[in-house]
Short mmCIF file of C-alpha atoms in Angstrom, two decimals:
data_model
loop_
_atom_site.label_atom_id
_atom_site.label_comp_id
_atom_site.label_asym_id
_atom_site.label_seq_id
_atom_site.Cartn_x
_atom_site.Cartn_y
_atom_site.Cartn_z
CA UNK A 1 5.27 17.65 -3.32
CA UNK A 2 8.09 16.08 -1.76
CA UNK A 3 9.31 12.00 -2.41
CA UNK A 4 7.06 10.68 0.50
CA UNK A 5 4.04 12.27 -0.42
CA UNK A 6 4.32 11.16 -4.05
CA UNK A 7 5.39 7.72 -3.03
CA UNK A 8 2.23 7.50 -0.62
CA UNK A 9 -0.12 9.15 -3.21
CA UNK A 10 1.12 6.58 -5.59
CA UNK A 11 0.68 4.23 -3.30
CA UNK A 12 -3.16 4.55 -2.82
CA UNK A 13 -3.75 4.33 -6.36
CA UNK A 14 -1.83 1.14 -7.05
CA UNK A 15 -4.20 -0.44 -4.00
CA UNK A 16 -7.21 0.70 -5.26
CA UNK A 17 -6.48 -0.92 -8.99
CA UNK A 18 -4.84 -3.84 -6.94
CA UNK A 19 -8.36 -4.30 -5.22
CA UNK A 20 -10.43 -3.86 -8.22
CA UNK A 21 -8.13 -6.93 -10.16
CA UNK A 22 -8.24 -9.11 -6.62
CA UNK A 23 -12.27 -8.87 -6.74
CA UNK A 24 -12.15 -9.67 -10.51
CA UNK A 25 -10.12 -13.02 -10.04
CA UNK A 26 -11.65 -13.95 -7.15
CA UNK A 27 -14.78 -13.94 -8.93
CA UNK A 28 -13.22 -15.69 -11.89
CA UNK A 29 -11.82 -18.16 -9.75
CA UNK A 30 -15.35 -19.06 -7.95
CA UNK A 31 -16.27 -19.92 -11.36
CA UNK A 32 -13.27 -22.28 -12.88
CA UNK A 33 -12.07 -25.34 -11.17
CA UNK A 34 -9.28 -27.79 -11.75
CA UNK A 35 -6.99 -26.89 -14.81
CA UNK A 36 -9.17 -24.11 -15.81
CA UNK A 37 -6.18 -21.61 -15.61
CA UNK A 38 -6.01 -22.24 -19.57
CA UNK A 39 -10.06 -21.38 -20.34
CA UNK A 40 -9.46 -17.97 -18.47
CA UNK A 41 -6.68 -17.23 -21.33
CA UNK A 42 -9.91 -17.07 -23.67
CA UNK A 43 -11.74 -14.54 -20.75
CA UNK A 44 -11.93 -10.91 -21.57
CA UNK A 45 -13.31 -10.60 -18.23
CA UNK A 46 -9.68 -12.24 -16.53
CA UNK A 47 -7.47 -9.76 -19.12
CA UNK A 48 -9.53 -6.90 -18.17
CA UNK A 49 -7.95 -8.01 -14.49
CA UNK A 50 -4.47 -8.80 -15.39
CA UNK A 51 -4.82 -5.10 -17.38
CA UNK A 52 -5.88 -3.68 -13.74
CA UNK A 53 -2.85 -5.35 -12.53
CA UNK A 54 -0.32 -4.52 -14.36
CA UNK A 55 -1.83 -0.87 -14.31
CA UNK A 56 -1.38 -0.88 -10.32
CA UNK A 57 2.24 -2.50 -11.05
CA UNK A 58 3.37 0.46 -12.96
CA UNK A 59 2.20 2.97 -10.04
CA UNK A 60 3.62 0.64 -7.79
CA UNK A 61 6.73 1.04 -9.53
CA UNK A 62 6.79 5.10 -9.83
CA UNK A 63 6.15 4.70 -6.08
CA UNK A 64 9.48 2.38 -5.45
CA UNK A 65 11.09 5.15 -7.38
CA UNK A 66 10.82 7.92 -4.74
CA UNK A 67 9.94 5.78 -1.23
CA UNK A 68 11.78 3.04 0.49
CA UNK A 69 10.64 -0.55 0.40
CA UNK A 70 9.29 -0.05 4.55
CA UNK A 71 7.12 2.63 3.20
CA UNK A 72 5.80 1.92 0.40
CA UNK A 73 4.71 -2.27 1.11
CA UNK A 74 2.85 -1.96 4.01
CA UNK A 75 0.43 0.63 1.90
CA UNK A 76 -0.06 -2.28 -0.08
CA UNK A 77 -2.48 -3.77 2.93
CA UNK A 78 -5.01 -0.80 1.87
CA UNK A 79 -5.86 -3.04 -1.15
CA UNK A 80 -7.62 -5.60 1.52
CA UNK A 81 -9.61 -2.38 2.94
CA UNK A 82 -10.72 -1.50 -0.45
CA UNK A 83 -11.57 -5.02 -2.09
CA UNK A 84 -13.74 -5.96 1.04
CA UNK A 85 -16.52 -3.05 0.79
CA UNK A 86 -15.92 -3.61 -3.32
CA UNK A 87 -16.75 -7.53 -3.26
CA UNK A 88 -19.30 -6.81 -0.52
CA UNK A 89 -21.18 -4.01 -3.21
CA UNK A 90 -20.97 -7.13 -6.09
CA UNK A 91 -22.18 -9.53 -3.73
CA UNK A 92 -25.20 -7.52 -2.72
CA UNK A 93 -25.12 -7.49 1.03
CA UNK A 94 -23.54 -4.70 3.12
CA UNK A 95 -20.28 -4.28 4.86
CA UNK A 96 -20.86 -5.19 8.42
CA UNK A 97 -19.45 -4.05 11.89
CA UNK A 98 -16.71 -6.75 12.17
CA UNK A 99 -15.30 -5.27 8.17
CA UNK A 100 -15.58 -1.50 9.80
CA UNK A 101 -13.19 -2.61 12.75
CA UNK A 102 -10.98 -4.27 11.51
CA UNK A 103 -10.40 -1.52 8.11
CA UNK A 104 -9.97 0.82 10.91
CA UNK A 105 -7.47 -1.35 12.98
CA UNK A 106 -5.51 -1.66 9.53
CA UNK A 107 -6.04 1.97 8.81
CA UNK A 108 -4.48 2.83 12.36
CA UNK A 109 -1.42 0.84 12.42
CA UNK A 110 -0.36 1.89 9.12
CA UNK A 111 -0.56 4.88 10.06
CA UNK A 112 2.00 4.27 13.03
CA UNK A 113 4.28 2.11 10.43
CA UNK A 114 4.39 5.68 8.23
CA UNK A 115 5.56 7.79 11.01
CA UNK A 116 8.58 5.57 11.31
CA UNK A 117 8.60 4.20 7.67
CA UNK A 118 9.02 7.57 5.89
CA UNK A 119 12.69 8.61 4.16
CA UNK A 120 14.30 9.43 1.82
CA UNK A 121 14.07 8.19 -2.02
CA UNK A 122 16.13 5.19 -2.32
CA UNK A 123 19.57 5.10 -3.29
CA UNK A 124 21.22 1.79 -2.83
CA UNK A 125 20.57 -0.99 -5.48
CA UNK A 126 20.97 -5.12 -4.81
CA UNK A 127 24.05 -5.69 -6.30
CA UNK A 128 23.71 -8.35 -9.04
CA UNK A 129 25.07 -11.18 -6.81
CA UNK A 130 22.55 -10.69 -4.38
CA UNK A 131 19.73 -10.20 -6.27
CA UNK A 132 20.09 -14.18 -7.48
CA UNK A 133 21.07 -15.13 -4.15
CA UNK A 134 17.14 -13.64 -3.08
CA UNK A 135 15.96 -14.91 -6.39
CA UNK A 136 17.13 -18.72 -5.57
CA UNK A 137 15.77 -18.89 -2.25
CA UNK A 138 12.12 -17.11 -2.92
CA UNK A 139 11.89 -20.04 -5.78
CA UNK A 140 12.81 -22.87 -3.41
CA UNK A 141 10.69 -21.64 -0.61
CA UNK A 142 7.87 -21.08 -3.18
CA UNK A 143 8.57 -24.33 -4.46
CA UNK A 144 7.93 -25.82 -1.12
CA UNK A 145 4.77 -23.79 -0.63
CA UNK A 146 2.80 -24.79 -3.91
CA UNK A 147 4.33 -28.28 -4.57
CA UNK A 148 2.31 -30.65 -6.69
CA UNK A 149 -0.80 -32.21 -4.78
CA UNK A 150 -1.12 -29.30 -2.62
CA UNK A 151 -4.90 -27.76 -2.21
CA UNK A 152 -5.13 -24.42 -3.36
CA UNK A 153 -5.14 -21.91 -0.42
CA UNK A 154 -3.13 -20.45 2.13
CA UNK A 155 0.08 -21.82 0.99
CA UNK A 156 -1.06 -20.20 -2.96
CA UNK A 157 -1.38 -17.26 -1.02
CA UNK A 158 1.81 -17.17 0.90
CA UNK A 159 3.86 -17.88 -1.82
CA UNK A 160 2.09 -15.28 -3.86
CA UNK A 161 3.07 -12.66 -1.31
CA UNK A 162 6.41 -13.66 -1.30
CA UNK A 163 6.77 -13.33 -5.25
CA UNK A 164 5.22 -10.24 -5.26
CA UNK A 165 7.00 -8.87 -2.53
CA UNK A 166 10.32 -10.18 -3.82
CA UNK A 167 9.15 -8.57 -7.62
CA UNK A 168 8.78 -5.42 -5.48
CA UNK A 169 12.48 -5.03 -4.24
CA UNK A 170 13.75 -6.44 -7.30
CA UNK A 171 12.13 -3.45 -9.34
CA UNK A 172 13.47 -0.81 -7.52
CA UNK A 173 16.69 -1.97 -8.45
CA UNK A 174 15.87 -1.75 -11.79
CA UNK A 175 14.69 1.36 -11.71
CA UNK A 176 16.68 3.22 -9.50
CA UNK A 177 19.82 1.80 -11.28
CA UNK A 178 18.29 2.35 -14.66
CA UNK A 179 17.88 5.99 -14.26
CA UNK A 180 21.27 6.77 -12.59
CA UNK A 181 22.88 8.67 -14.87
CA UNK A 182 26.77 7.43 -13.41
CA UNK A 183 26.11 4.07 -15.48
CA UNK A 184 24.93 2.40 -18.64
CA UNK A 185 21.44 2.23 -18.96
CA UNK A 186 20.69 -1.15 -20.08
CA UNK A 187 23.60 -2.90 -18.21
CA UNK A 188 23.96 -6.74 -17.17
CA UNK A 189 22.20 -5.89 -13.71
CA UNK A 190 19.61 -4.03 -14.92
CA UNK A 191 18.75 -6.60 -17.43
CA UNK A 192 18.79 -10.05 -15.31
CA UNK A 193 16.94 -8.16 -12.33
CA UNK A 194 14.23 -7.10 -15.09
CA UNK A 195 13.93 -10.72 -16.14
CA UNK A 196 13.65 -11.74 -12.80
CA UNK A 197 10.77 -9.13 -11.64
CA UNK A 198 9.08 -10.38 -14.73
CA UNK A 199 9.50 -14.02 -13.81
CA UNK A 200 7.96 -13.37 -10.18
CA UNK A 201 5.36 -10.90 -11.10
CA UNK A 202 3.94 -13.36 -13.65
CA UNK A 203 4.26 -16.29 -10.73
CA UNK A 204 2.54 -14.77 -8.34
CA UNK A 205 0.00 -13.20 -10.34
CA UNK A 206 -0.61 -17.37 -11.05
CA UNK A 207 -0.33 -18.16 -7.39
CA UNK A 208 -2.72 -15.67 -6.44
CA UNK A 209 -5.56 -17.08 -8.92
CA UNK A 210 -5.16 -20.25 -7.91
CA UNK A 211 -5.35 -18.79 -4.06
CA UNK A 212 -8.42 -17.10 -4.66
CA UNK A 213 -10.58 -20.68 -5.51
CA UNK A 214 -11.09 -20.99 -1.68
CA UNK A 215 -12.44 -17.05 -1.68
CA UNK A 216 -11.03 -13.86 -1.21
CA UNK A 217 -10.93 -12.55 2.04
CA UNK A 218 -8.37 -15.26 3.62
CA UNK A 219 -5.98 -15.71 0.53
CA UNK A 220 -6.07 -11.93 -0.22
CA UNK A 221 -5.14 -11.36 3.45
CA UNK A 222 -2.17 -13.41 3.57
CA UNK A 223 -1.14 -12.32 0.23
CA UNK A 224 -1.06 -8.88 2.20
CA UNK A 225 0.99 -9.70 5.00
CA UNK A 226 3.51 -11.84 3.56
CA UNK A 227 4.04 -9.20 0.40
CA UNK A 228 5.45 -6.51 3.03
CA UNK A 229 7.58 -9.29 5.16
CA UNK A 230 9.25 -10.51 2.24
CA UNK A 231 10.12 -6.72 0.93
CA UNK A 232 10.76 -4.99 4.21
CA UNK A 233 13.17 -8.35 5.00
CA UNK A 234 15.34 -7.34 1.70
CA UNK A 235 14.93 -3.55 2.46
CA UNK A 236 16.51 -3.31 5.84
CA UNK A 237 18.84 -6.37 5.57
CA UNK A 238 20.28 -5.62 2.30
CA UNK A 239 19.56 -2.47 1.18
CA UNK A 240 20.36 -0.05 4.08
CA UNK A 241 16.89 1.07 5.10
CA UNK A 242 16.44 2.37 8.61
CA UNK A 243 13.69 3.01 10.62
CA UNK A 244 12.69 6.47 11.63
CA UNK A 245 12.99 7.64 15.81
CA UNK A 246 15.75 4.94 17.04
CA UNK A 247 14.35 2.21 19.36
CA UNK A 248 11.32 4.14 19.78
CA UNK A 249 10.42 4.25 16.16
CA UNK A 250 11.40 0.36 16.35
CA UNK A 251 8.21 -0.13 18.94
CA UNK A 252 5.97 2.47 17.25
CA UNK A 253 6.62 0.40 13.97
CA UNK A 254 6.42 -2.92 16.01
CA UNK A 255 2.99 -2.04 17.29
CA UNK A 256 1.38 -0.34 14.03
CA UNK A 257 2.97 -3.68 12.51
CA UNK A 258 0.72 -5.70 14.90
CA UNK A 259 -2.56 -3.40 15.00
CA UNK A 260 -2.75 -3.47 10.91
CA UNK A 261 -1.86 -7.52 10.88
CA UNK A 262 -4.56 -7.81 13.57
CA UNK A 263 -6.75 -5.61 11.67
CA UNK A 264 -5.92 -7.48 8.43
CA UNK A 265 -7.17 -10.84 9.99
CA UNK A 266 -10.14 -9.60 10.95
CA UNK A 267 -11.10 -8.39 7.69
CA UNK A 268 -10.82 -12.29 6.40
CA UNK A 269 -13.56 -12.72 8.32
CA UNK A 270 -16.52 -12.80 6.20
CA UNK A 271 -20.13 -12.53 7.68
CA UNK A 272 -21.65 -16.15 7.85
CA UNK A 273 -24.74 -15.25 5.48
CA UNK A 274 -27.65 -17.87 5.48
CA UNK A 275 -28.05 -19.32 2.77
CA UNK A 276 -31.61 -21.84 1.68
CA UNK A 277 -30.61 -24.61 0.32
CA UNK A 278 -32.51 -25.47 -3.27
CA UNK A 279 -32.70 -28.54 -4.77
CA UNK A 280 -31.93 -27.84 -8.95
CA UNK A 281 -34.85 -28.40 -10.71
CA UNK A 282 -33.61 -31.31 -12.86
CA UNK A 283 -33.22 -33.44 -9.81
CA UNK A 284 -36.23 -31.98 -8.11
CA UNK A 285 -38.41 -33.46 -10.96
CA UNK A 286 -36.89 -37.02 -10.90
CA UNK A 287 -37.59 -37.41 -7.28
CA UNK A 288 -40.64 -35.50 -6.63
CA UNK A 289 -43.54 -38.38 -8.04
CA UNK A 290 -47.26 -36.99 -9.71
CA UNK A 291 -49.28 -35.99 -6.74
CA UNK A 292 -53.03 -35.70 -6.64
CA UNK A 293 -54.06 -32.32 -6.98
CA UNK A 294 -53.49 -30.04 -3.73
CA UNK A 295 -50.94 -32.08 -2.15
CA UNK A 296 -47.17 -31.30 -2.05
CA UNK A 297 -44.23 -33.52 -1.01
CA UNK A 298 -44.53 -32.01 2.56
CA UNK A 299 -47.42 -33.57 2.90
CA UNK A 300 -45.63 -36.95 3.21
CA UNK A 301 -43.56 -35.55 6.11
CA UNK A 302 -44.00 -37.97 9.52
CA UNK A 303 -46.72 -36.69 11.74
CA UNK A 304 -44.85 -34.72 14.66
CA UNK A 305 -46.56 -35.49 18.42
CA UNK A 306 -48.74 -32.94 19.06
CA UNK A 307 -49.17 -31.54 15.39
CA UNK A 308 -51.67 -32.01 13.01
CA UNK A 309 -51.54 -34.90 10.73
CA UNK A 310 -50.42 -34.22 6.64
CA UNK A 311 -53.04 -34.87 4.67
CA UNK A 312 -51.49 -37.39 2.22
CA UNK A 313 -51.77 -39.62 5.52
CA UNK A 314 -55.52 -39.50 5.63
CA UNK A 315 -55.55 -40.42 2.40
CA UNK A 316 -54.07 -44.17 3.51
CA UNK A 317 -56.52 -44.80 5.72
CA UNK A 318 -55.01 -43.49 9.15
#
């Protein structure tokens, strides 16, 4: 098996355990509210997720190893195409039509992106200097994003990409310089890049849980697109990496780019389910008074033109 098919294979494994944490901590996050962040520490349910994450991390990782940054991020959109049909299956309905399109859409342009996206295993490395240049500006545009008072959402989400996306390029640094043999193993680069992948993997892991309080489909989606942007951005302006078929791989990529974000956005649109509205029991109780046997608290609805009268209105007199 040659570097692009591992890469790819390794790929679709780190999405599928990225989709299986996302549904875990969005369903977590549907529960806590507030400053809950610290009560999930106590969850076995919310480690069980961060275990699934940093499982899909460490594939995602052996992936960096032998595919470029263009390759290997945009797979990272299959993890929306496998959390919808999963949180669909936990919420008990089915995946509908408008979840089939757009999973194909995505499907189709990434397709297009890995005609042009596939090379050679990386070689090049950020060179210390400009890994904390990249470093410094992710953290003041993340900064900006989730700044005190802001509601969690969108801007979670977006900032989440961006850490994860930056974590991304930082760790293939690491790892391709820590297993080229011309140099030290554990040298100065290696070990500030490391702290910083930690420092932005932990981040957005924390962005993304707050994210996921409005629901999944919306933050997970943006978390999608702006995770490849952020990586692919570092990848061809800093580390070399070209796209495949000159300007007509540029407009094949451009297109498949478009098709899978179109495809993504669709996805975040989750069937409008009907839901009844109940009244808890507790309050129920307090408000409904003793009624005389056979009579209900419709039965003290306004007579409608036309319609037959309750019967709690005979009773009065009328």
């Amino acid at each position: 098996m040659n570097s692009t098919l591992l890469a790819v294979a390794l790929s679709l494994v780190s999405a599928a355990a990225y989709a299986c944490a996302a549904v875990a901590q969005e369903r977590l996050a549907s529960r806590v509210s507030g400053n809950g962040f610290l009560r999930l520490l106590g969850s076995g349910a919310w480690w069980s997720s961060v275990g699934l994450n940093a499982s899909a991390a460490l594939l995602h990782v052996a992936a960096l190893k032998y595919g470029p940054l263009t390759l290997v991020q945009p797979l990272g959109a299959l993890t929306l195409v496998a959390a919808v049909p999963l949180g669909a299956r936990l919420a008990g309905r089915r995946v509908t039509r408008l979840e089939w399109r757009g999973t194909g859409l995505t499907l189709i342009g990434l397709g297009a992106l890995l005609l042009t996206a596939s090379g050679p295993a990386p070689e090049d490395t950020l060179t210390l200097t400009e890994a904390l240049a990249v470093a410094g500006t992710t953290m003041a545009v993340i900064g900006v994003l989730s700044r005190p008072g802001t509601r969690p959402g969108l801007r979670h989400a977006t900032a989440s990409g961006f850490a994860s996306g930056v974590a991304s390029a930082l760790t293939q640094t690491v790892t391709v310089a820590a297993t080229d043999r011309s140099g030290p193993l554990l040298s100065p680069q290696v070990l500030v890049v490391a702290v910083l992948v930690a420092a932005f993997a932990v981040g957005g892991l924390a962005l993304s849980q707050t994210a996921y309080r409005g629901g999944l489909g919306a933050p997970l989606a943006v978390v999608t697109l702006a995770n490849p942007v952020a990586a692919a951005a570092i990848g061809l302006a800093l580390l070399g990496e070209r796209l495949q078929g000159g300007v007509a791989g540029f407009f094949l990529a451009a297109g498949g780019a478009a098709i899978a974000a179109y495809g993504v956005v669709v996805l975040t649109r989750s069937p409008g389910d009907e839901a009844d509205v109940k009244v808890p029991s507790e309050l129920s109780s307090e408000l409904s008074p003793d009624l005389p046997s056979g009579l209900s608290p419709e039965d003290f609805m306004p007579s409608v033109p036309g319609q037959p009268e309750p019967a709690a209105l005979h009773l009065s007199g009328r």
